[in-house]
XYZ file of C-alpha atoms in Angstrom:
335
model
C 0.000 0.000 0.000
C 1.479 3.512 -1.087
C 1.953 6.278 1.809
C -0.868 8.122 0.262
C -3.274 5.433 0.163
C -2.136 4.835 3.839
C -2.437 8.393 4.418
C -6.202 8.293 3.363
C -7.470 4.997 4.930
C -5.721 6.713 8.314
C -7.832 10.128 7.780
C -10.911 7.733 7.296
C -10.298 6.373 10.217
C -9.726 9.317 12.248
C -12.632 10.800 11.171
C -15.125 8.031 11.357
C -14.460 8.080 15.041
C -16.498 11.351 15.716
C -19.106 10.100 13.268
C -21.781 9.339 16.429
C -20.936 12.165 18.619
C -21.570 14.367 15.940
C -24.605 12.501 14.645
C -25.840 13.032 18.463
C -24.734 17.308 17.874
C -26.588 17.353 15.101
C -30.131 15.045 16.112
C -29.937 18.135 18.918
C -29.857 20.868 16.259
C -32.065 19.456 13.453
C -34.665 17.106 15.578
C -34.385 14.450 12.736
C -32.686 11.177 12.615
C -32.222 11.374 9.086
C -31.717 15.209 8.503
C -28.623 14.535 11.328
C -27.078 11.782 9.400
C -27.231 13.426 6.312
C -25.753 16.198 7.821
C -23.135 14.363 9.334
C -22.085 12.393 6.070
C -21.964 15.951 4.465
C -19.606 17.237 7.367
C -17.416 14.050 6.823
C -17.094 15.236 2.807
C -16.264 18.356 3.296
C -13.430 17.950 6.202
C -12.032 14.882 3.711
C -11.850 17.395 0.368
C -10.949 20.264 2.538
C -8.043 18.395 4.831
C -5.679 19.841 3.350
C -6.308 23.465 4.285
C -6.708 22.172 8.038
C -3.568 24.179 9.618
C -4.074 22.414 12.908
C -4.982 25.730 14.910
C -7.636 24.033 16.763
C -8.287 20.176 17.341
C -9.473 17.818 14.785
C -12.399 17.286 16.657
C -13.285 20.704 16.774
C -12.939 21.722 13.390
C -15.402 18.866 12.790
C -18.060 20.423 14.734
C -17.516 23.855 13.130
C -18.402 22.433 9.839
C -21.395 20.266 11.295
C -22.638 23.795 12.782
C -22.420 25.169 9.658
C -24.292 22.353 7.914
C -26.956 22.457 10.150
C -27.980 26.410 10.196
C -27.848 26.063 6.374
C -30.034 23.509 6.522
C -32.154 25.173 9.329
C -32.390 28.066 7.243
C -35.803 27.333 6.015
C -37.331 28.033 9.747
C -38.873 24.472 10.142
C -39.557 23.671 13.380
C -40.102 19.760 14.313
C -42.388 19.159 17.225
C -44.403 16.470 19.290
C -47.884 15.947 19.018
C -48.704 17.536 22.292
C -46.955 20.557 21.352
C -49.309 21.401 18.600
C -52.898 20.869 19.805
C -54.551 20.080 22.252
C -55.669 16.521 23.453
C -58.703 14.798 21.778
C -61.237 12.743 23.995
C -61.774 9.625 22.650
C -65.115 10.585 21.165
C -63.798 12.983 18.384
C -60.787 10.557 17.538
C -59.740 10.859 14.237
C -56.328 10.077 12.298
C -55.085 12.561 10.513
C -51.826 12.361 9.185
C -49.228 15.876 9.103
C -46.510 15.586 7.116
C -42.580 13.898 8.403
C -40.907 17.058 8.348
C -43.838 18.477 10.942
C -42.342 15.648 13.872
C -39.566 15.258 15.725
C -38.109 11.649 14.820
C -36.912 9.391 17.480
C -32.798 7.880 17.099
C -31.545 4.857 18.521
C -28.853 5.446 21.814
C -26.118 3.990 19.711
C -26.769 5.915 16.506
C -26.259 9.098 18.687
C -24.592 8.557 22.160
C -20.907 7.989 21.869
C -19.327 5.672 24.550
C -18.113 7.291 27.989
C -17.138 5.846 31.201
C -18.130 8.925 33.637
C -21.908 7.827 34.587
C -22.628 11.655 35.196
C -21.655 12.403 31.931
C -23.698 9.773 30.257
C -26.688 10.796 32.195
C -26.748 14.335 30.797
C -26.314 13.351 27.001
C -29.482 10.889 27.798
C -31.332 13.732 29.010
C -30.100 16.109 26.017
C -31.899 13.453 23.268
C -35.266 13.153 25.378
C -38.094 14.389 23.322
C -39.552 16.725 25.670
C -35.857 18.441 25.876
C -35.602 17.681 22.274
C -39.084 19.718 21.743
C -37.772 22.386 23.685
C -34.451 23.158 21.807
C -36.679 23.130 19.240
C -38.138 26.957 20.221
C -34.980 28.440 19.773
C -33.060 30.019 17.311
C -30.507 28.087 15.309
C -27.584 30.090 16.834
C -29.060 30.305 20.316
C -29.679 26.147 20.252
C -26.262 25.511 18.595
C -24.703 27.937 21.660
C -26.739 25.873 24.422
C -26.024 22.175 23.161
C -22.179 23.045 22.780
C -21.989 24.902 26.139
C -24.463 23.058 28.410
C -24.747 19.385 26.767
C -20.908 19.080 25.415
C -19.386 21.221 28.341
C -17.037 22.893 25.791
C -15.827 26.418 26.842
C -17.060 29.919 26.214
C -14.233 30.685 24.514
C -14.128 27.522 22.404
C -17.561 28.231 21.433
C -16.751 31.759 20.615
C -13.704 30.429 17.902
C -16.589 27.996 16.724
C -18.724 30.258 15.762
C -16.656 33.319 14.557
C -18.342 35.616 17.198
C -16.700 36.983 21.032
C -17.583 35.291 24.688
C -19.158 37.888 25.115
C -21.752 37.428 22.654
C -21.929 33.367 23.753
C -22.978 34.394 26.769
C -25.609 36.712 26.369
C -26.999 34.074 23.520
C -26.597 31.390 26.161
C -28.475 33.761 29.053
C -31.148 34.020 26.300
C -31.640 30.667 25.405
C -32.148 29.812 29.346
C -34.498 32.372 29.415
C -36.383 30.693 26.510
C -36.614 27.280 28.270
C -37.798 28.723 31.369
C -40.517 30.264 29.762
C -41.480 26.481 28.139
C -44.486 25.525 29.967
C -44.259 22.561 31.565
C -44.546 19.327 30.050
C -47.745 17.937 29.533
C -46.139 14.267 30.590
C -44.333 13.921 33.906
C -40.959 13.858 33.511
C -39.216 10.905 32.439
C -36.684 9.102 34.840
C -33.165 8.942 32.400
C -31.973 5.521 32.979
C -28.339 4.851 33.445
C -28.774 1.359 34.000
C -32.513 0.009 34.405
C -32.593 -1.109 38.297
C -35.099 -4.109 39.499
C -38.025 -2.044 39.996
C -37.939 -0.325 36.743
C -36.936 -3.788 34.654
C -39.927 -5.394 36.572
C -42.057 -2.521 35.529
C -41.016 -3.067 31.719
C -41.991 -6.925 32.194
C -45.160 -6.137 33.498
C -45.742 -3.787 30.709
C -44.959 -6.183 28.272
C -47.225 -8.280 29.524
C -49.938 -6.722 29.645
C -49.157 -5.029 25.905
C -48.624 -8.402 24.423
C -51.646 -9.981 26.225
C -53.976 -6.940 25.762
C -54.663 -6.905 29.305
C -56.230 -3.163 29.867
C -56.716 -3.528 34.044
C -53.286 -5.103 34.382
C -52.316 -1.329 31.441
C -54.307 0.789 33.511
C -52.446 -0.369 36.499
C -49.141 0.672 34.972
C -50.122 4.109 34.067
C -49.802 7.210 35.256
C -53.168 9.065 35.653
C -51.812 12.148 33.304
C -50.484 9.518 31.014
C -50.366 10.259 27.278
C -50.091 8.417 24.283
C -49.248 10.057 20.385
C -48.869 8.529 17.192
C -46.887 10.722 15.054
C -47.194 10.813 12.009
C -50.801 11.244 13.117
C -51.395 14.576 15.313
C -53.684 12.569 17.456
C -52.706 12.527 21.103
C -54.467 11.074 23.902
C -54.479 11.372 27.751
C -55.862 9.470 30.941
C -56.155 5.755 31.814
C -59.890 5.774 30.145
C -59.479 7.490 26.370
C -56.225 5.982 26.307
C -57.556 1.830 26.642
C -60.683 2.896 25.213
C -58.849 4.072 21.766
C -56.735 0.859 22.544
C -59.497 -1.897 22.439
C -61.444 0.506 19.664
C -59.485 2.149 16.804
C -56.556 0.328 18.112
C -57.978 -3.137 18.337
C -55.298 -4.218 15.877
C -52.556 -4.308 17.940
C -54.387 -6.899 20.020
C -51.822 -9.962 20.114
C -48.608 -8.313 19.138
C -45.011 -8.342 20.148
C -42.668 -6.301 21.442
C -38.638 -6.239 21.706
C -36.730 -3.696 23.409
C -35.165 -0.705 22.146
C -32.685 1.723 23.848
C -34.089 4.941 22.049
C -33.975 8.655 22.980
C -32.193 7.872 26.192
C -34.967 5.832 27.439
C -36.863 2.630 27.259
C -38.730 1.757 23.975
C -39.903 -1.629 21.645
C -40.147 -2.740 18.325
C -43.677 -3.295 18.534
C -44.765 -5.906 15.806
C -48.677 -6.708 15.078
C -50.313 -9.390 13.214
C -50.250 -9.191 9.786
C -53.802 -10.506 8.458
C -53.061 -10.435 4.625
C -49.349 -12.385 5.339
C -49.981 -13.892 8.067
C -47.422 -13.787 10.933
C -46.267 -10.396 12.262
C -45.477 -6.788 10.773
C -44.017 -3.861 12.394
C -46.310 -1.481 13.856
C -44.482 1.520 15.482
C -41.081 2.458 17.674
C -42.486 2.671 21.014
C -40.812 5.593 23.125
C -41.530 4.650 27.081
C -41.496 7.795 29.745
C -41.451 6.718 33.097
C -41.800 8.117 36.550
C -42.528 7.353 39.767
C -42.862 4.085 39.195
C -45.698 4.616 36.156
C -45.712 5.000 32.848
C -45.947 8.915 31.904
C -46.208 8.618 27.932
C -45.507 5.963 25.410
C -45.431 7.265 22.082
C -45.917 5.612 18.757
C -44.021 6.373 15.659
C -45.666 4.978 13.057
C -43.450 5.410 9.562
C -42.134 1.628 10.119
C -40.271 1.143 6.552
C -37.971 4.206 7.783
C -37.516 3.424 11.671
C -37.213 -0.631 11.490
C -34.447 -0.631 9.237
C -32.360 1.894 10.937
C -33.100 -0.041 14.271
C -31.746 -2.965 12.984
C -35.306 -4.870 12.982
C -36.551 -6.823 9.870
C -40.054 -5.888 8.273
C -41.802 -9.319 8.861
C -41.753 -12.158 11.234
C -42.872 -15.149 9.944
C -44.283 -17.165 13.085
C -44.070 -16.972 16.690
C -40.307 -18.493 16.811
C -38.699 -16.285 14.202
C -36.949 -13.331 16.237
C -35.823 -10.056 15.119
């Protein structure tokens, strides 16, 4: 192998190993999976035709995420904002339940931990970049501006420096500051999250693992007293792509054993997605027989009780890119 063939497999290499940490960066700025890996490829592009004019001044690492910031506000340059259901409308009692589908680009998209969460042995540390991908933090970052978001993730989520940020973005400390002071003041002013907050789990202790089991159960078995057992009485449930959302133990089962009814005998597998608890949720497939995927299921817990499962819907794009096939043939075939 030549030097300069050596020379490019090494700068491969060497970049490829920010490639989730700044799919993670960019998730946070764009609120899609697929907008962020796009994004990410394009960074990888440019710093590879561009390596050349890289004097070394700063890091690799953070010349990286100077062109990923750059990438993303170009691309958040048309002013679309993703969002959750429950940011958009209110609920609907069960009564006037209808599905009506928005388009992708109106919903924040949900990424698996591994596809955005780089490896790191400090617990603390992992614990905050969990919290940084939830949705309702996601949905949040979401009101502000690009700048003001790309400011906040880099100081408050990535713990760089207000100077580092300020030689990032071309701009003074200064000016970081008072665009990080604003962007606190923006969150505070969020109101407060129509589901309880969700517990971030490091490492899922007994109770919580026996809470999962007992929700699987009852899932898989359709079991609505041993469902409305598990849920918290604020609980919500959305379906995105639909702008549907639902709240309390009764519109939520009721929509489940009505509209719903479907799901009745399906399977689930567990996810680690958005920092949380989630399944591959699989239902049976009438025309094929055996079992087609449903929806990524997003769990929020707290307090012991489920707080909000969510539902995203667009199975041909999520399955694939959480490594699950789109068909099971019989009750022994696994994912």
């Amino acid at each position: 192998m030549s030097d300069g063939t050596t020379a490019v497999a090494d700068l491969d290499v060497r970049l490829e190993k920010h490639r989730v940490e700044l799919t993670g960066y960019c998730y946070r700025m764009l609120g899609s999976t697929f907008e962020a890996e796009d994004a990410v490829q394009d960074t990888l592009v440019r710093a590879w035709r561009s390596y050349e004019k890289f004097e070394g001044r700063s890091s690799l690492r953070s010349w990286l995420y100077r062109i990923a910031t750059n990438v993303c506000l170009d691309m958040l340059n048309a002013g679309n904002k993703r969002a959750r259901p429950i940011d958009l409308s209110e609920a609907t009692p069960l009564a006037q339940a209808a599905l009506s589908p928005r388009p992708e680009t109106t919903w924040l998209e949900p990424i698996p931990d591994a596809r955005a969460l780089p490896t790191v042995q400090d617990p603390a540390e992992a614990a905050v970049a969990k919290e940084s991908i939830r949705l309702a933090f996601m949905a949040a970052l979401q009101q502000l501006p690009p700048k003001q978001r790309a400011v906040l993730i880099l100081r408050e989520v990535l713990a760089w420096k207000a100077s580092e940020v300020a030689e990032l973005l071309d701009t003074s400390v200064a000016s970081v500051n008072s665009a990080l002071q604003r962007a606190r003041a923006t969150l505070a002013e969020q109101p407060e999250d129509k589901g309880a907050a969700a517990d971030v789990f490091n490492s899922l202790d007994e109770e919580q693992k026996k809470l999962l089991e007992r929700y699987v159960a009852a899932f898989e078995g359709y079991d609505m007293t041993a469902l409305t057992a598990l849920l918290h009485e604020d609980a919500i449930m959305t379906m995105p792509p639909f702008d549907l959302w639902l709240t309390g133990h009764a519109d939520i089962t009721g929509f489940m054993t009505t509209i719903g009814s479907g799901c009745e005998n399906s399977r689930l597998f567990p996810v680690q997605v958005n920092g949380l608890p989630g399944f591959a949720h699989y239902k049976p497939d009438p025309d094929k027989g055996g079992w087609s995927p449903w929806s990524i299921q997003v769990l929020e817990i707290s307090d012991g009780r489920l707080t909000g499962f969510h539902f995203y819907l667009d199975t041909p794009r999520w399955f694939p890119l959480f490594g699950f096939p789109l068909h099971l043939k019989d009750e022994t075939d696994q994912p």
